PDB file of C-alpha atoms and ligand atoms in Angstrom:
ATOM      1  CA  UNK J 283       1.715 -19.263 -30.173  1.00  0.00           C
ATOM      2  CA  UNK J 284       4.248 -20.618 -27.686  1.00  0.00           C
ATOM      3  CA  UNK J 285       3.597 -19.612 -24.091  1.00  0.00           C
ATOM      4  CA  UNK J 286       5.768 -16.760 -22.793  1.00  0.00           C
ATOM      5  CA  UNK J 287       7.780 -17.771 -19.741  1.00  0.00           C
ATOM      6  CA  UNK J 288       7.068 -15.939 -16.494  1.00  0.00           C
ATOM      7  CA  UNK J 289       9.445 -15.373 -13.604  1.00  0.00           C
ATOM      8  CA  UNK J 290       7.686 -14.106 -10.517  1.00  0.00           C
ATOM      9  CA  UNK J 291       9.098 -12.860  -7.221  1.00  0.00           C
ATOM     10  CA  UNK J 292       6.921 -13.371  -4.144  1.00  0.00           C
ATOM     11  CA  UNK J 293       8.446 -11.180  -1.448  1.00  0.00           C
ATOM     12  CA  UNK J 294       5.860 -12.402   1.091  1.00  0.00           C
ATOM     13  CA  UNK J 295       5.960 -10.204   4.254  1.00  0.00           C
ATOM     14  CA  UNK J 296       9.328  -8.613   3.519  1.00  0.00           C
ATOM     15  CA  UNK J 297      10.780  -5.214   2.507  1.00  0.00           C
ATOM     16  CA  UNK J 298      10.240  -1.594   3.421  1.00  0.00           C
ATOM     17  CA  UNK J 299       9.381   0.976   0.760  1.00  0.00           C
ATOM     18  CA  UNK J 300      13.028   2.064   0.660  1.00  0.00           C
ATOM     19  CA  UNK J 301      14.202  -1.522   0.114  1.00  0.00           C
ATOM     20  CA  UNK J 302      11.576  -1.993  -2.580  1.00  0.00           C
ATOM     21  CA  UNK J 303      12.792   1.153  -4.366  1.00  0.00           C
ATOM     22  CA  UNK J 304      16.418   0.015  -4.356  1.00  0.00           C
ATOM     23  CA  UNK J 305      15.435  -3.455  -5.600  1.00  0.00           C
ATOM     24  CA  UNK J 306      13.176  -2.143  -8.360  1.00  0.00           C
ATOM     25  CA  UNK J 307      15.772   0.361  -9.559  1.00  0.00           C
ATOM     26  CA  UNK J 308      18.325  -2.450  -9.886  1.00  0.00           C
ATOM     27  CA  UNK J 309      15.840  -4.857 -11.464  1.00  0.00           C
ATOM     28  CA  UNK J 310      14.391  -2.689 -14.233  1.00  0.00           C
ATOM     29  CA  UNK J 311      17.373  -2.543 -16.616  1.00  0.00           C
ATOM     30  CA  UNK J 312      18.173  -6.220 -16.070  1.00  0.00           C
ATOM     31  CA  UNK J 313      14.584  -7.328 -16.679  1.00  0.00           C
ATOM     32  CA  UNK J 314      14.517  -5.281 -19.895  1.00  0.00           C
ATOM     33  CA  UNK J 315      17.375  -7.440 -21.228  1.00  0.00           C
ATOM     34  CA  UNK J 316      15.246 -10.581 -20.891  1.00  0.00           C
ATOM     35  CA  UNK J 317      12.918  -9.787 -23.745  1.00  0.00           C
ATOM     36  CA  UNK J 318      11.231 -13.179 -23.866  1.00  0.00           C
ATOM     37  CA  UNK J 319      10.266 -13.296 -20.172  1.00  0.00           C
ATOM     38  CA  UNK J 320       7.343 -11.737 -18.287  1.00  0.00           C
ATOM     39  CA  UNK J 321       8.686 -10.515 -14.948  1.00  0.00           C
ATOM     40  CA  UNK J 322       6.296  -9.983 -12.027  1.00  0.00           C
ATOM     41  CA  UNK J 323       7.113  -8.700  -8.542  1.00  0.00           C
ATOM     42  CA  UNK J 324       4.511  -9.648  -5.935  1.00  0.00           C
ATOM     43  CA  UNK J 325       5.217  -7.012  -3.291  1.00  0.00           C
ATOM     44  CA  UNK J 326       3.507  -6.266   0.033  1.00  0.00           C
ATOM     45  CA  UNK J 327       0.609  -3.778  -0.196  1.00  0.00           C
ATOM     46  CA  UNK J 328       2.681  -1.005   1.388  1.00  0.00           C
ATOM     47  CA  UNK J 329       5.270  -1.142  -1.427  1.00  0.00           C
ATOM     48  CA  UNK J 330       2.960  -1.750  -4.366  1.00  0.00           C
ATOM     49  CA  UNK J 331       2.273   1.826  -5.313  1.00  0.00           C
ATOM     50  CA  UNK J 332       5.978   2.561  -5.481  1.00  0.00           C
ATOM     51  CA  UNK J 333       6.954  -0.619  -7.374  1.00  0.00           C
ATOM     52  CA  UNK J 334       4.167   0.018  -9.914  1.00  0.00           C
ATOM     53  CA  UNK J 335       5.118   3.692 -10.295  1.00  0.00           C
ATOM     54  CA  UNK J 336       8.778   2.884 -10.878  1.00  0.00           C
ATOM     55  CA  UNK J 337       7.967  -0.003 -13.235  1.00  0.00           C
ATOM     56  CA  UNK J 338       5.717   2.275 -15.320  1.00  0.00           C
ATOM     57  CA  UNK J 339       5.464   0.899 -18.842  1.00  0.00           C
ATOM     58  CA  UNK J 340       8.542  -1.320 -18.457  1.00  0.00           C
ATOM     59  CA  UNK J 341       8.485  -5.096 -18.813  1.00  0.00           C
ATOM     60  CA  UNK J 342       8.111  -5.490 -15.037  1.00  0.00           C
ATOM     61  CA  UNK J 343       4.588  -5.926 -13.670  1.00  0.00           C
ATOM     62  CA  UNK J 344       3.720  -5.061 -10.061  1.00  0.00           C
ATOM     63  CA  UNK J 345       1.603  -7.763  -8.429  1.00  0.00           C
ATOM     64  CA  UNK J 346      -0.277  -8.051  -5.129  1.00  0.00           C
ATOM     65  CA  UNK J 347      -0.081 -11.105  -2.883  1.00  0.00           C
ATOM     66  CA  UNK J 348      -3.786 -11.144  -2.056  1.00  0.00           C
ATOM     67  CA  UNK J 349      -7.053  -9.199  -2.449  1.00  0.00           C
ATOM     68  CA  UNK J 350     -10.743  -9.510  -1.650  1.00  0.00           C
ATOM     69  CA  UNK J 351     -13.416 -10.111  -4.290  1.00  0.00           C
ATOM     70  CA  UNK J 352     -15.847  -7.365  -3.222  1.00  0.00           C
ATOM     71  CA  UNK J 353     -15.108  -3.932  -4.687  1.00  0.00           C
ATOM     72  CA  UNK J 354     -15.712  -1.760  -1.615  1.00  0.00           C
ATOM     73  CA  UNK J 355     -17.577  -1.672   1.684  1.00  0.00           C
ATOM     74  CA  UNK J 356     -17.338  -2.840   5.267  1.00  0.00           C
ATOM     75  CA  UNK J 357     -14.465  -5.335   4.956  1.00  0.00           C
ATOM     76  CA  UNK J 358     -11.953  -4.051   7.490  1.00  0.00           C
ATOM     77  CA  UNK J 359      -8.389  -4.846   6.532  1.00  0.00           C
ATOM     78  CA  UNK J 360      -9.128  -5.887   2.967  1.00  0.00           C
ATOM     79  CA  UNK J 361      -8.013  -4.476  -0.403  1.00  0.00           C
ATOM     80  CA  UNK J 362     -10.121  -4.735  -3.585  1.00  0.00           C
ATOM     81  CA  UNK J 363      -9.383  -5.229  -7.273  1.00  0.00           C
ATOM     82  CA  UNK J 364     -10.254  -1.597  -8.199  1.00  0.00           C
ATOM     83  CA  UNK J 365      -7.873  -0.405  -5.460  1.00  0.00           C
ATOM     84  CA  UNK J 366      -5.064  -2.507  -6.917  1.00  0.00           C
ATOM     85  CA  UNK J 367      -5.772  -1.293 -10.447  1.00  0.00           C
ATOM     86  CA  UNK J 368      -5.815   2.277  -9.142  1.00  0.00           C
ATOM     87  CA  UNK J 369      -2.138   2.054  -8.120  1.00  0.00           C
ATOM     88  CA  UNK J 370      -1.033   0.306 -11.310  1.00  0.00           C
ATOM     89  CA  UNK J 371      -1.054  -3.326 -10.198  1.00  0.00           C
ATOM     90  CA  UNK J 372      -1.459  -5.879 -13.002  1.00  0.00           C
ATOM     91  CA  UNK J 373      -1.422  -9.285 -11.307  1.00  0.00           C
ATOM     92  CA  UNK J 374      -2.388 -10.956  -8.038  1.00  0.00           C
ATOM     93  CA  UNK J 375      -1.526 -14.190  -6.243  1.00  0.00           C
ATOM     94  CA  UNK J 376      -4.657 -16.126  -5.308  1.00  0.00           C
ATOM     95  CA  UNK J 377      -4.801 -18.987  -2.804  1.00  0.00           C
ATOM     96  CA  UNK J 378      -1.154 -19.172  -1.798  1.00  0.00           C
ATOM     97  CA  UNK J 379      -0.770 -22.106   0.611  1.00  0.00           C
ATOM     98  CA  UNK J 380       0.191 -19.662   3.375  1.00  0.00           C
ATOM     99  CA  UNK J 381      -3.190 -17.958   2.928  1.00  0.00           C
ATOM    100  CA  UNK J 382      -4.979 -21.287   2.801  1.00  0.00           C
ATOM    101  CA  UNK J 383      -3.171 -22.765   5.832  1.00  0.00           C
ATOM    102  CA  UNK J 384      -2.638 -19.747   8.100  1.00  0.00           C
ATOM    103  CA  UNK J 385      -5.640 -17.602   7.156  1.00  0.00           C
ATOM    104  CA  UNK J 386      -8.166 -20.316   6.395  1.00  0.00           C
ATOM    105  CA  UNK J 387      -8.896 -19.575   2.723  1.00  0.00           C
ATOM    106  CA  UNK J 388     -10.806 -22.463   1.176  1.00  0.00           C
ATOM    107  CA  UNK J 389     -11.366 -23.560  -2.427  1.00  0.00           C
ATOM    108  CA  UNK J 390     -14.615 -21.572  -2.589  1.00  0.00           C
ATOM    109  CA  UNK J 391     -12.876 -18.335  -1.582  1.00  0.00           C
ATOM    110  CA  UNK J 392     -10.012 -19.018  -4.013  1.00  0.00           C
ATOM    111  CA  UNK J 393     -12.446 -19.647  -6.881  1.00  0.00           C
ATOM    112  CA  UNK J 394     -14.407 -16.442  -6.193  1.00  0.00           C
ATOM    113  CA  UNK J 395     -11.232 -14.380  -5.999  1.00  0.00           C
ATOM    114  CA  UNK J 396      -9.954 -15.871  -9.245  1.00  0.00           C
ATOM    115  CA  UNK J 397     -13.196 -15.084 -11.027  1.00  0.00           C
ATOM    116  CA  UNK J 398     -13.179 -11.494  -9.779  1.00  0.00           C
ATOM    117  CA  UNK J 399      -9.536 -10.992 -10.759  1.00  0.00           C
ATOM    118  CA  UNK J 400     -10.235 -12.190 -14.303  1.00  0.00           C
ATOM    119  CA  UNK J 401     -13.288  -9.907 -14.604  1.00  0.00           C
ATOM    120  CA  UNK J 402     -11.231  -6.959 -13.353  1.00  0.00           C
ATOM    121  CA  UNK J 403      -8.394  -7.658 -15.805  1.00  0.00           C
ATOM    122  CA  UNK J 404      -5.949  -8.472 -13.033  1.00  0.00           C
ATOM    123  CA  UNK J 405      -3.932 -11.565 -13.930  1.00  0.00           C
ATOM    124  CA  UNK J 406      -4.495 -14.158 -11.172  1.00  0.00           C
ATOM    125  CA  UNK J 407      -1.660 -16.545 -10.319  1.00  0.00           C
ATOM    126  CA  UNK J 408      -3.606 -19.329  -8.622  1.00  0.00           C
ATOM    127  CA  UNK J 409      -1.577 -21.532  -6.274  1.00  0.00           C
ATOM    128  CA  UNK J 410      -2.283 -25.228  -5.773  1.00  0.00           C
ATOM    129  CA  UNK J 411      -0.313 -27.955  -4.047  1.00  0.00           C
ATOM    130  CA  UNK J 412      -0.321 -30.815  -1.563  1.00  0.00           C
ATOM    131  CA  UNK J 413       1.156 -31.300   1.908  1.00  0.00           C
ATOM    132  CA  UNK J 414       3.866 -33.858   2.675  1.00  0.00           C
ATOM    133  CA  UNK J 415       1.307 -36.127   4.368  1.00  0.00           C
ATOM    134  CA  UNK J 416      -0.986 -36.005   1.340  1.00  0.00           C
ATOM    135  CA  UNK J 417       1.899 -36.826  -1.019  1.00  0.00           C
ATOM    136  CA  UNK J 418       3.170 -39.676   1.172  1.00  0.00           C
ATOM    137  CA  UNK J 419      -0.334 -41.142   1.301  1.00  0.00           C
ATOM    138  CA  UNK J 420      -0.559 -41.083  -2.526  1.00  0.00           C
ATOM    139  CA  UNK J 421      -3.069 -38.230  -2.477  1.00  0.00           C
ATOM    140  CA  UNK J 422      -1.170 -35.578  -4.436  1.00  0.00           C
ATOM    141  CA  UNK J 423      -3.385 -35.660  -7.509  1.00  0.00           C
ATOM    142  CA  UNK J 424      -6.659 -35.897  -5.613  1.00  0.00           C
ATOM    143  CA  UNK J 425      -5.776 -32.695  -3.746  1.00  0.00           C
ATOM    144  CA  UNK J 426      -4.348 -30.767  -6.685  1.00  0.00           C
ATOM    145  CA  UNK J 427      -7.008 -31.781  -9.208  1.00  0.00           C
ATOM    146  CA  UNK J 428      -9.745 -30.770  -6.748  1.00  0.00           C
ATOM    147  CA  UNK J 429      -8.167 -27.345  -6.317  1.00  0.00           C
ATOM    148  CA  UNK J 430      -7.765 -26.816 -10.071  1.00  0.00           C
ATOM    149  CA  UNK J 431     -11.264 -28.061 -10.937  1.00  0.00           C
ATOM    150  CA  UNK J 432     -12.914 -25.722  -8.448  1.00  0.00           C
ATOM    151  CA  UNK J 433     -11.215 -22.728 -10.100  1.00  0.00           C
ATOM    152  CA  UNK J 434     -11.914 -23.870 -13.671  1.00  0.00           C
ATOM    153  CA  UNK J 435     -15.605 -24.401 -12.856  1.00  0.00           C
ATOM    154  CA  UNK J 436     -15.818 -20.741 -11.911  1.00  0.00           C
ATOM    155  CA  UNK J 437     -14.048 -19.342 -14.982  1.00  0.00           C
ATOM    156  CA  UNK J 438     -16.774 -20.122 -17.488  1.00  0.00           C
ATOM    157  CA  UNK J 439     -15.711 -18.768 -20.880  1.00  0.00           C
ATOM    158  CA  UNK J 440     -12.547 -16.897 -19.831  1.00  0.00           C
ATOM    159  CA  UNK J 441      -9.595 -17.503 -22.177  1.00  0.00           C
ATOM    160  CA  UNK J 442      -6.480 -19.409 -21.185  1.00  0.00           C
ATOM    161  CA  UNK J 443      -4.306 -16.262 -21.247  1.00  0.00           C
ATOM    162  CA  UNK J 444      -6.340 -14.721 -18.444  1.00  0.00           C
ATOM    163  CA  UNK J 445      -5.214 -17.134 -15.735  1.00  0.00           C
ATOM    164  CA  UNK J 446      -1.908 -18.580 -14.522  1.00  0.00           C
ATOM    165  CA  UNK J 447      -1.559 -21.583 -12.217  1.00  0.00           C
ATOM    166  CA  UNK J 448       1.361 -22.198  -9.872  1.00  0.00           C
ATOM    167  CA  UNK J 449       1.996 -25.713  -8.606  1.00  0.00           C
ATOM    168  CA  UNK J 450       3.627 -25.230  -5.220  1.00  0.00           C
ATOM    169  CA  UNK J 451       3.961 -28.433  -3.189  1.00  0.00           C
ATOM    170  CA  UNK J 452       3.717 -27.224   0.408  1.00  0.00           C
ATOM    171  CA  UNK J 453       6.576 -29.439   1.563  1.00  0.00           C
ATOM    172  CA  UNK J 454       8.922 -27.709  -0.906  1.00  0.00           C
ATOM    173  CA  UNK J 455       8.166 -24.132   0.176  1.00  0.00           C
ATOM    174  CA  UNK J 456      10.962 -22.460   2.113  1.00  0.00           C
ATOM    175  CA  UNK J 457      12.482 -25.821   3.010  1.00  0.00           C
ATOM    176  CA  UNK J 458      15.284 -26.136   0.465  1.00  0.00           C
ATOM    177  CA  UNK J 459      13.568 -29.421  -0.407  1.00  0.00           C
ATOM    178  CA  UNK J 460      12.732 -28.783  -4.095  1.00  0.00           C
ATOM    179  CA  UNK J 461      10.527 -31.216  -5.999  1.00  0.00           C
ATOM    180  CA  UNK J 462      12.665 -32.988  -8.577  1.00  0.00           C
ATOM    181  CA  UNK J 463      12.172 -31.503 -12.044  1.00  0.00           C
ATOM    182  CA  UNK J 464      10.494 -34.805 -12.993  1.00  0.00           C
ATOM    183  CA  UNK J 465       8.032 -34.626 -10.073  1.00  0.00           C
ATOM    184  CA  UNK J 466       7.255 -31.002 -10.882  1.00  0.00           C
ATOM    185  CA  UNK J 467       6.749 -31.860 -14.569  1.00  0.00           C
ATOM    186  CA  UNK J 468       4.579 -34.833 -13.620  1.00  0.00           C
ATOM    187  CA  UNK J 469       2.180 -32.719 -11.530  1.00  0.00           C
ATOM    188  CA  UNK J 470       2.154 -29.803 -13.970  1.00  0.00           C
ATOM    189  CA  UNK J 471       1.672 -32.090 -16.978  1.00  0.00           C
ATOM    190  CA  UNK J 472      -1.326 -33.625 -15.192  1.00  0.00           C
ATOM    191  CA  UNK J 473      -2.748 -30.164 -14.533  1.00  0.00           C
ATOM    192  CA  UNK J 474      -2.442 -29.359 -18.246  1.00  0.00           C
ATOM    193  CA  UNK J 475      -4.135 -32.656 -19.152  1.00  0.00           C
ATOM    194  CA  UNK J 476      -6.988 -31.783 -16.805  1.00  0.00           C
ATOM    195  CA  UNK J 477      -7.341 -28.343 -18.423  1.00  0.00           C
ATOM    196  CA  UNK J 478      -7.446 -30.082 -21.820  1.00  0.00           C
ATOM    197  CA  UNK J 479     -10.145 -32.545 -20.713  1.00  0.00           C
ATOM    198  CA  UNK J 480     -12.303 -29.841 -19.176  1.00  0.00           C
ATOM    199  CA  UNK J 481     -11.742 -26.866 -21.494  1.00  0.00           C
ATOM    200  CA  UNK J 482     -10.160 -28.160 -24.683  1.00  0.00           C
ATOM    201  CA  UNK J 483      -6.803 -27.882 -26.437  1.00  0.00           C
ATOM    202  CA  UNK J 484      -6.618 -24.147 -27.066  1.00  0.00           C
ATOM    203  CA  UNK J 485      -7.315 -23.322 -23.451  1.00  0.00           C
ATOM    204  CA  UNK J 486      -4.895 -25.921 -22.084  1.00  0.00           C
ATOM    205  CA  UNK J 487      -2.097 -24.855 -24.415  1.00  0.00           C
ATOM    206  CA  UNK J 488      -2.433 -21.164 -23.593  1.00  0.00           C
ATOM    207  CA  UNK J 489      -2.536 -21.372 -19.772  1.00  0.00           C
ATOM    208  CA  UNK J 490       0.838 -20.785 -18.149  1.00  0.00           C
ATOM    209  CA  UNK J 491       1.687 -23.091 -15.270  1.00  0.00           C
ATOM    210  CA  UNK J 492       4.542 -22.178 -12.921  1.00  0.00           C
ATOM    211  CA  UNK J 493       6.432 -24.253 -10.380  1.00  0.00           C
ATOM    212  CA  UNK J 494       7.142 -22.891  -6.891  1.00  0.00           C
ATOM    213  CA  UNK J 495       9.068 -24.291  -3.947  1.00  0.00           C
ATOM    214  CA  UNK J 496      12.759 -23.668  -3.203  1.00  0.00           C
ATOM    215  CA  UNK J 497      13.566 -22.495  -6.742  1.00  0.00           C
ATOM    216  CA  UNK J 498      17.061 -21.004  -6.834  1.00  0.00           C
ATOM    217  CA  UNK J 499      19.700 -20.176  -9.445  1.00  0.00           C
ATOM    218  CA  UNK J 500      21.244 -23.655  -9.108  1.00  0.00           C
ATOM    219  CA  UNK J 501      18.072 -25.554 -10.034  1.00  0.00           C
ATOM    220  CA  UNK J 502      16.246 -23.067 -12.266  1.00  0.00           C
ATOM    221  CA  UNK J 503      17.595 -24.222 -15.639  1.00  0.00           C
ATOM    222  CA  UNK J 504      16.574 -27.835 -15.022  1.00  0.00           C
ATOM    223  CA  UNK J 505      13.097 -26.794 -13.912  1.00  0.00           C
ATOM    224  CA  UNK J 506      12.647 -24.423 -16.860  1.00  0.00           C
ATOM    225  CA  UNK J 507      13.695 -27.196 -19.269  1.00  0.00           C
ATOM    226  CA  UNK J 508      10.572 -29.255 -18.451  1.00  0.00           C
ATOM    227  CA  UNK J 509       8.044 -29.217 -21.247  1.00  0.00           C
ATOM    228  CA  UNK J 510       4.962 -28.104 -19.326  1.00  0.00           C
ATOM    229  CA  UNK J 511       6.673 -25.737 -16.856  1.00  0.00           C
ATOM    230  CA  UNK J 512       6.360 -22.127 -17.988  1.00  0.00           C
ATOM    231  CA  UNK J 513       8.209 -20.380 -15.182  1.00  0.00           C
ATOM    232  CA  UNK J 514       8.521 -20.098 -11.438  1.00  0.00           C
ATOM    233  CA  UNK J 515       7.019 -18.370  -8.426  1.00  0.00           C
ATOM    234  CA  UNK J 516       9.939 -17.709  -6.132  1.00  0.00           C
ATOM    235  CA  UNK J 517      10.060 -16.782  -2.448  1.00  0.00           C
ATOM    236  CA  UNK J 518      13.435 -16.804  -0.693  1.00  0.00           C
ATOM    237  CA  UNK J 519      15.641 -16.568  -3.788  1.00  0.00           C
ATOM    238  CA  UNK J 520      13.702 -13.548  -5.062  1.00  0.00           C
ATOM    239  CA  UNK J 521      14.539 -11.341  -2.087  1.00  0.00           C
ATOM    240  CA  UNK J 522      18.013 -10.496  -3.367  1.00  0.00           C
ATOM    241  CA  UNK J 523      17.808  -8.798  -6.732  1.00  0.00           C
ATOM    242  CA  UNK J 524      20.948 -10.522  -8.047  1.00  0.00           C
ATOM    243  CA  UNK J 525      19.618 -14.028  -7.509  1.00  0.00           C
ATOM    244  CA  UNK J 526      16.218 -13.068  -8.946  1.00  0.00           C
ATOM    245  CA  UNK J 527      17.972 -11.704 -12.040  1.00  0.00           C
ATOM    246  CA  UNK J 528      19.810 -15.029 -12.410  1.00  0.00           C
ATOM    247  CA  UNK J 529      16.421 -16.760 -12.396  1.00  0.00           C
ATOM    248  CA  UNK J 530      15.083 -14.380 -15.045  1.00  0.00           C
ATOM    249  CA  UNK J 531      18.158 -15.149 -17.151  1.00  0.00           C
ATOM    250  CA  UNK J 532      17.572 -18.883 -16.730  1.00  0.00           C
ATOM    251  CA  UNK J 533      14.022 -18.406 -18.052  1.00  0.00           C
ATOM    252  CA  UNK J 534      15.269 -16.316 -20.958  1.00  0.00           C
ATOM    253  CA  UNK J 535      17.954 -18.891 -21.812  1.00  0.00           C
ATOM    254  CA  UNK J 536      15.390 -21.685 -21.769  1.00  0.00           C
ATOM    255  CA  UNK J 537      13.550 -20.118 -24.720  1.00  0.00           C
ATOM    256  CA  UNK J 538      16.326 -18.073 -26.359  1.00  0.00           C
ATOM    257  CA  UNK J 539      19.709 -19.734 -25.670  1.00  0.00           C
ATOM    258  CA  UNK J 540      22.654 -17.323 -25.968  1.00  0.00           C
ATOM    259  CA  UNK J 541      24.597 -17.802 -29.206  1.00  0.00           C
TER     260      UNK J 541
HETATM  261  P1  LIG A 127      10.389 -20.435  -1.584  1.00  0.00           P
HETATM  262  O1  LIG A 127      10.931 -20.091  -2.940  1.00  0.00           O
HETATM  263  O2  LIG A 127      10.993 -19.592  -0.482  1.00  0.00           O
HETATM  264  O3  LIG A 127      10.418 -21.899  -1.306  1.00  0.00           O
HETATM  265  O4  LIG A 127       8.835 -20.011  -1.599  1.00  0.00           O
HETATM  266  C1  LIG A 127       8.018 -20.469  -2.615  1.00  0.00           C
HETATM  267  C2  LIG A 127       6.738 -19.750  -2.550  1.00  0.00           C
HETATM  268  O5  LIG A 127       5.943 -19.920  -1.661  1.00  0.00           O
HETATM  269  C3  LIG A 127       6.459 -18.770  -3.633  1.00  0.00           C
HETATM  270  O6  LIG A 127       5.140 -18.348  -3.595  1.00  0.00           O
END
């Protein structure tokens, strides 16, 4: 089975409920046209209920940008997997570099969250990636492989369809400085090789791996054309529905070119 491409919007800390409603209303019919693409909108907690309600049984999945691995209790400010499921959320970003760098999430926390998401049937999109200094010092793979290994160790016998990775080099996020398609393919191909070595062919071939970092309509087709890249996790260019739709179309065209 070929892997289904995924195009994911990460709104980060943006949009009111009203803005989310307008966006979702415009997105739904356009996303339905892209039959070969899984479309996910990672909205802020305050908008999630509404995005999930409007998306209903459509092809669009509402996703959260974070959660905590305990189910309930004295964890002021946190949101759990059952709470997300309760409002119709189907996916969650785990270990985004902004959470790692600004909020101090470490590999241990990321691994525990990933494990809990898989158990709860929430699709985790696990972010990995190196800083500019690490890349310049030749340490890209040491950093990224360590992050991936820590998550894989925790997943035990979970199938490859139950987790998605996103390679997001930190220096490419929000900077306009996209990794070249070759650099993105190089890192993502290495991640797939590592999955193959640790968990075997079937697992490695079924895990979707996205690229993230200054993806926009102008560079999406080239990125989607890379053999191991199964989609994108998009910040800035996902905030306007029209540019996000162009990205969805680029993903659709990569697997089903228009006649
Ligand atoms: P940009 O697309 O704004 O570079 O953000 C990427 C990102 O962090 C997605 O999670």
